[in-house]
């Protein structure tokens, strides 16, 4: 009888988190800069993308993926390209789970020198 325990699990297990992303179905231009974008325009776009990430249920998986594969472009898990480069330089692996499939986002934020941002509940109108 074959020993299937040593075989890799279904590939869908590795990517299932993407179905739950708050960015799913949104225009990817919100998360990836057009050629030549700089300054306040880029800062505004990144801030808007990060606002989507703050309340995303799979932010920890998204950030871990981007760091593990060294994703060169876009906002992933609430971190811009330059922020991920800084995290790669100072180290992030100690804040990841054993398989590097999830990271402690709050501690990554602190490592970047900024307070952890939590989702702000929407205000209801009276």
PDB file of N, CA and C in Angstrom, residues 51-104:
ATOM      1  N   UNK A  51      -6.183  50.927   2.961  1.00  0.00           N
ATOM      2  CA  UNK A  51      -7.456  51.021   3.674  1.00  0.00           C
ATOM      3  C   UNK A  51      -8.313  49.784   3.425  1.00  0.00           C
ATOM      4  N   UNK A  52      -8.216  49.224   2.231  1.00  0.00           N
ATOM      5  CA  UNK A  52      -8.928  47.981   1.922  1.00  0.00           C
ATOM      6  C   UNK A  52      -8.312  46.833   2.727  1.00  0.00           C
ATOM      7  N   UNK A  53      -6.996  46.825   2.814  1.00  0.00           N
ATOM      8  CA  UNK A  53      -6.281  45.742   3.497  1.00  0.00           C
ATOM      9  C   UNK A  53      -6.531  45.710   5.009  1.00  0.00           C
ATOM     10  N   UNK A  54      -6.760  46.850   5.617  1.00  0.00           N
ATOM     11  CA  UNK A  54      -6.875  46.920   7.073  1.00  0.00           C
ATOM     12  C   UNK A  54      -7.916  45.951   7.610  1.00  0.00           C
ATOM     13  N   UNK A  55      -9.049  45.851   6.940  1.00  0.00           N
ATOM     14  CA  UNK A  55     -10.118  44.989   7.438  1.00  0.00           C
ATOM     15  C   UNK A  55     -10.188  43.648   6.715  1.00  0.00           C
ATOM     16  N   UNK A  56      -9.195  43.335   5.926  1.00  0.00           N
ATOM     17  CA  UNK A  56      -9.206  42.098   5.144  1.00  0.00           C
ATOM     18  C   UNK A  56      -9.024  40.876   6.053  1.00  0.00           C
ATOM     19  N   UNK A  57      -9.866  39.864   5.891  1.00  0.00           N
ATOM     20  CA  UNK A  57      -9.758  38.677   6.739  1.00  0.00           C
ATOM     21  C   UNK A  57      -8.528  37.812   6.468  1.00  0.00           C
ATOM     22  N   UNK A  58      -7.865  38.025   5.338  1.00  0.00           N
ATOM     23  CA  UNK A  58      -6.684  37.220   5.010  1.00  0.00           C
ATOM     24  C   UNK A  58      -5.431  38.083   4.862  1.00  0.00           C
ATOM     25  N   UNK A  59      -5.405  39.187   5.550  1.00  0.00           N
ATOM     26  CA  UNK A  59      -4.264  40.096   5.470  1.00  0.00           C
ATOM     27  C   UNK A  59      -2.966  39.396   5.874  1.00  0.00           C
ATOM     28  N   UNK A  60      -2.999  38.595   6.920  1.00  0.00           N
ATOM     29  CA  UNK A  60      -1.789  37.909   7.407  1.00  0.00           C
ATOM     30  C   UNK A  60      -1.246  36.932   6.370  1.00  0.00           C
ATOM     31  N   UNK A  61      -2.127  36.250   5.655  1.00  0.00           N
ATOM     32  CA  UNK A  61      -1.700  35.310   4.618  1.00  0.00           C
ATOM     33  C   UNK A  61      -1.153  36.060   3.406  1.00  0.00           C
ATOM     34  N   UNK A  62      -1.803  37.143   3.049  1.00  0.00           N
ATOM     35  CA  UNK A  62      -1.391  37.946   1.896  1.00  0.00           C
ATOM     36  C   UNK A  62      -0.005  38.553   2.124  1.00  0.00           C
ATOM     37  N   UNK A  63       0.197  39.131   3.301  1.00  0.00           N
ATOM     38  CA  UNK A  63       1.496  39.727   3.613  1.00  0.00           C
ATOM     39  C   UNK A  63       2.589  38.666   3.628  1.00  0.00           C
ATOM     40  N   UNK A  64       2.295  37.507   4.207  1.00  0.00           N
ATOM     41  CA  UNK A  64       3.285  36.425   4.250  1.00  0.00           C
ATOM     42  C   UNK A  64       3.651  35.969   2.849  1.00  0.00           C
ATOM     43  N   UNK A  65       2.657  35.825   1.994  1.00  0.00           N
ATOM     44  CA  UNK A  65       2.917  35.409   0.610  1.00  0.00           C
ATOM     45  C   UNK A  65       3.836  36.406  -0.091  1.00  0.00           C
ATOM     46  N   UNK A  66       3.492  37.697   0.019  1.00  0.00           N
ATOM     47  CA  UNK A  66       4.281  38.726  -0.669  1.00  0.00           C
ATOM     48  C   UNK A  66       5.717  38.764  -0.178  1.00  0.00           C
ATOM     49  N   UNK A  67       5.907  38.580   1.122  1.00  0.00           N
ATOM     50  CA  UNK A  67       7.267  38.582   1.672  1.00  0.00           C
ATOM     51  C   UNK A  67       8.015  37.306   1.279  1.00  0.00           C
ATOM     52  N   UNK A  68       7.346  36.171   1.345  1.00  0.00           N
ATOM     53  CA  UNK A  68       8.005  34.888   1.043  1.00  0.00           C
ATOM     54  C   UNK A  68       8.457  34.807  -0.410  1.00  0.00           C
ATOM     55  N   UNK A  69       7.652  35.311  -1.331  1.00  0.00           N
ATOM     56  CA  UNK A  69       8.011  35.235  -2.748  1.00  0.00           C
ATOM     57  C   UNK A  69       8.702  36.501  -3.234  1.00  0.00           C
ATOM     58  N   UNK A  70       8.914  37.454  -2.305  1.00  0.00           N
ATOM     59  CA  UNK A  70       9.556  38.726  -2.627  1.00  0.00           C
ATOM     60  C   UNK A  70       8.831  39.439  -3.763  1.00  0.00           C
ATOM     61  N   UNK A  71       7.519  39.557  -3.587  1.00  0.00           N
ATOM     62  CA  UNK A  71       6.670  40.220  -4.578  1.00  0.00           C
ATOM     63  C   UNK A  71       7.204  41.637  -4.814  1.00  0.00           C
ATOM     64  N   UNK A  72       7.596  41.964  -6.050  1.00  0.00           N
ATOM     65  CA  UNK A  72       8.243  43.255  -6.288  1.00  0.00           C
ATOM     66  C   UNK A  72       7.296  44.438  -6.466  1.00  0.00           C
ATOM     67  N   UNK A  73       6.033  44.190  -6.767  1.00  0.00           N
ATOM     68  CA  UNK A  73       5.131  45.287  -7.101  1.00  0.00           C
ATOM     69  C   UNK A  73       3.850  45.251  -6.282  1.00  0.00           C
ATOM     70  N   UNK A  74       3.284  46.425  -6.071  1.00  0.00           N
ATOM     71  CA  UNK A  74       1.957  46.547  -5.509  1.00  0.00           C
ATOM     72  C   UNK A  74       1.881  46.554  -3.998  1.00  0.00           C
ATOM     73  N   UNK A  75       0.657  46.776  -3.521  1.00  0.00           N
ATOM     74  CA  UNK A  75       0.347  46.718  -2.098  1.00  0.00           C
ATOM     75  C   UNK A  75      -0.208  45.329  -1.813  1.00  0.00           C
ATOM     76  N   UNK A  76       0.425  44.628  -0.903  1.00  0.00           N
ATOM     77  CA  UNK A  76       0.022  43.274  -0.511  1.00  0.00           C
ATOM     78  C   UNK A  76      -0.063  43.230   1.007  1.00  0.00           C
ATOM     79  N   UNK A  77      -1.173  42.800   1.524  1.00  0.00           N
ATOM     80  CA  UNK A  77      -1.314  42.668   2.969  1.00  0.00           C
ATOM     81  C   UNK A  77      -1.177  43.984   3.711  1.00  0.00           C
ATOM     82  N   UNK A  78      -1.402  45.080   3.008  1.00  0.00           N
ATOM     83  CA  UNK A  78      -1.289  46.397   3.628  1.00  0.00           C
ATOM     84  C   UNK A  78       0.109  46.974   3.626  1.00  0.00           C
ATOM     85  N   UNK A  79       1.026  46.350   2.891  1.00  0.00           N
ATOM     86  CA  UNK A  79       2.411  46.822   2.837  1.00  0.00           C
ATOM     87  C   UNK A  79       2.795  47.152   1.398  1.00  0.00           C
ATOM     88  N   UNK A  80       3.369  48.325   1.224  1.00  0.00           N
ATOM     89  CA  UNK A  80       3.801  48.772  -0.104  1.00  0.00           C
ATOM     90  C   UNK A  80       5.109  48.088  -0.491  1.00  0.00           C
ATOM     91  N   UNK A  81       5.521  48.339  -1.708  1.00  0.00           N
ATOM     92  CA  UNK A  81       6.782  47.782  -2.209  1.00  0.00           C
ATOM     93  C   UNK A  81       7.954  48.187  -1.321  1.00  0.00           C
ATOM     94  N   UNK A  82       8.043  49.478  -1.009  1.00  0.00           N
ATOM     95  CA  UNK A  82       9.173  49.963  -0.211  1.00  0.00           C
ATOM     96  C   UNK A  82       9.122  49.411   1.211  1.00  0.00           C
ATOM     97  N   UNK A  83       7.933  49.260   1.765  1.00  0.00           N
ATOM     98  CA  UNK A  83       7.808  48.706   3.120  1.00  0.00           C
ATOM     99  C   UNK A  83       8.227  47.238   3.149  1.00  0.00           C
ATOM    100  N   UNK A  84       7.855  46.500   2.117  1.00  0.00           N
ATOM    101  CA  UNK A  84       8.274  45.088   2.068  1.00  0.00           C
ATOM    102  C   UNK A  84       9.789  44.973   1.917  1.00  0.00           C
ATOM    103  N   UNK A  85      10.385  45.871   1.145  1.00  0.00           N
ATOM    104  CA  UNK A  85      11.846  45.855   1.024  1.00  0.00           C
ATOM    105  C   UNK A  85      12.500  46.095   2.381  1.00  0.00           C
ATOM    106  N   UNK A  86      11.956  47.026   3.157  1.00  0.00           N
ATOM    107  CA  UNK A  86      12.492  47.280   4.501  1.00  0.00           C
ATOM    108  C   UNK A  86      12.330  46.048   5.386  1.00  0.00           C
ATOM    109  N   UNK A  87      11.172  45.398   5.307  1.00  0.00           N
ATOM    110  CA  UNK A  87      10.947  44.191   6.120  1.00  0.00           C
ATOM    111  C   UNK A  87      11.878  43.056   5.700  1.00  0.00           C
ATOM    112  N   UNK A  88      12.130  42.943   4.415  1.00  0.00           N
ATOM    113  CA  UNK A  88      13.073  41.925   3.948  1.00  0.00           C
ATOM    114  C   UNK A  88      14.476  42.225   4.471  1.00  0.00           C
ATOM    115  N   UNK A  89      14.824  43.495   4.560  1.00  0.00           N
ATOM    116  CA  UNK A  89      16.156  43.890   5.031  1.00  0.00           C
ATOM    117  C   UNK A  89      16.322  43.652   6.533  1.00  0.00           C
ATOM    118  N   UNK A  90      15.297  43.976   7.311  1.00  0.00           N
ATOM    119  CA  UNK A  90      15.418  43.845   8.773  1.00  0.00           C
ATOM    120  C   UNK A  90      14.989  42.472   9.271  1.00  0.00           C
ATOM    121  N   UNK A  91      14.301  41.723   8.432  1.00  0.00           N
ATOM    122  CA  UNK A  91      13.854  40.391   8.803  1.00  0.00           C
ATOM    123  C   UNK A  91      12.383  40.363   9.170  1.00  0.00           C
ATOM    124  N   UNK A  92      11.711  39.323   8.744  1.00  0.00           N
ATOM    125  CA  UNK A  92      10.293  39.146   9.019  1.00  0.00           C
ATOM    126  C   UNK A  92       9.965  37.707   9.396  1.00  0.00           C
ATOM    127  N   UNK A  93      10.873  36.793   9.096  1.00  0.00           N
ATOM    128  CA  UNK A  93      10.605  35.369   9.264  1.00  0.00           C
ATOM    129  C   UNK A  93      10.259  34.980  10.697  1.00  0.00           C
ATOM    130  N   UNK A  94      10.828  35.682  11.680  1.00  0.00           N
ATOM    131  CA  UNK A  94      10.545  35.367  13.071  1.00  0.00           C
ATOM    132  C   UNK A  94       9.107  35.718  13.466  1.00  0.00           C
ATOM    133  N   UNK A  95       8.423  36.472  12.618  1.00  0.00           N
ATOM    134  CA  UNK A  95       7.033  36.844  12.880  1.00  0.00           C
ATOM    135  C   UNK A  95       6.047  36.004  12.061  1.00  0.00           C
ATOM    136  N   UNK A  96       6.572  34.980  11.400  1.00  0.00           N
ATOM    137  CA  UNK A  96       5.742  34.101  10.569  1.00  0.00           C
ATOM    138  C   UNK A  96       5.534  32.760  11.258  1.00  0.00           C
ATOM    139  N   UNK A  97       4.492  32.071  10.814  1.00  0.00           N
ATOM    140  CA  UNK A  97       4.274  30.717  11.322  1.00  0.00           C
ATOM    141  C   UNK A  97       5.309  29.778  10.701  1.00  0.00           C
ATOM    142  N   UNK A  98       5.274  28.546  11.094  1.00  0.00           N
ATOM    143  CA  UNK A  98       6.278  27.564  10.674  1.00  0.00           C
ATOM    144  C   UNK A  98       6.372  27.423   9.154  1.00  0.00           C
ATOM    145  N   UNK A  99       5.240  27.475   8.465  1.00  0.00           N
ATOM    146  CA  UNK A  99       5.233  27.325   7.004  1.00  0.00           C
ATOM    147  C   UNK A  99       5.356  28.650   6.265  1.00  0.00           C
ATOM    148  N   UNK A 100       5.479  29.730   6.993  1.00  0.00           N
ATOM    149  CA  UNK A 100       5.535  31.083   6.428  1.00  0.00           C
ATOM    150  C   UNK A 100       4.290  31.385   5.597  1.00  0.00           C
ATOM    151  N   UNK A 101       3.148  30.867   6.054  1.00  0.00           N
ATOM    152  CA  UNK A 101       1.893  31.125   5.355  1.00  0.00           C
ATOM    153  C   UNK A 101       1.070  32.217   6.026  1.00  0.00           C
ATOM    154  N   UNK A 102       1.457  32.625   7.228  1.00  0.00           N
ATOM    155  CA  UNK A 102       0.808  33.706   7.978  1.00  0.00           C
ATOM    156  C   UNK A 102       1.875  34.474   8.737  1.00  0.00           C
ATOM    157  N   UNK A 103       1.675  35.779   8.880  1.00  0.00           N
ATOM    158  CA  UNK A 103       2.579  36.600   9.676  1.00  0.00           C
ATOM    159  C   UNK A 103       1.782  37.368  10.717  1.00  0.00           C
ATOM    160  N   UNK A 104       2.466  37.822  11.734  1.00  0.00           N
ATOM    161  CA  UNK A 104       1.865  38.681  12.750  1.00  0.00           C
ATOM    162  C   UNK A 104       1.923  40.110  12.213  1.00  0.00           C
TER     163      UNK A 104
END
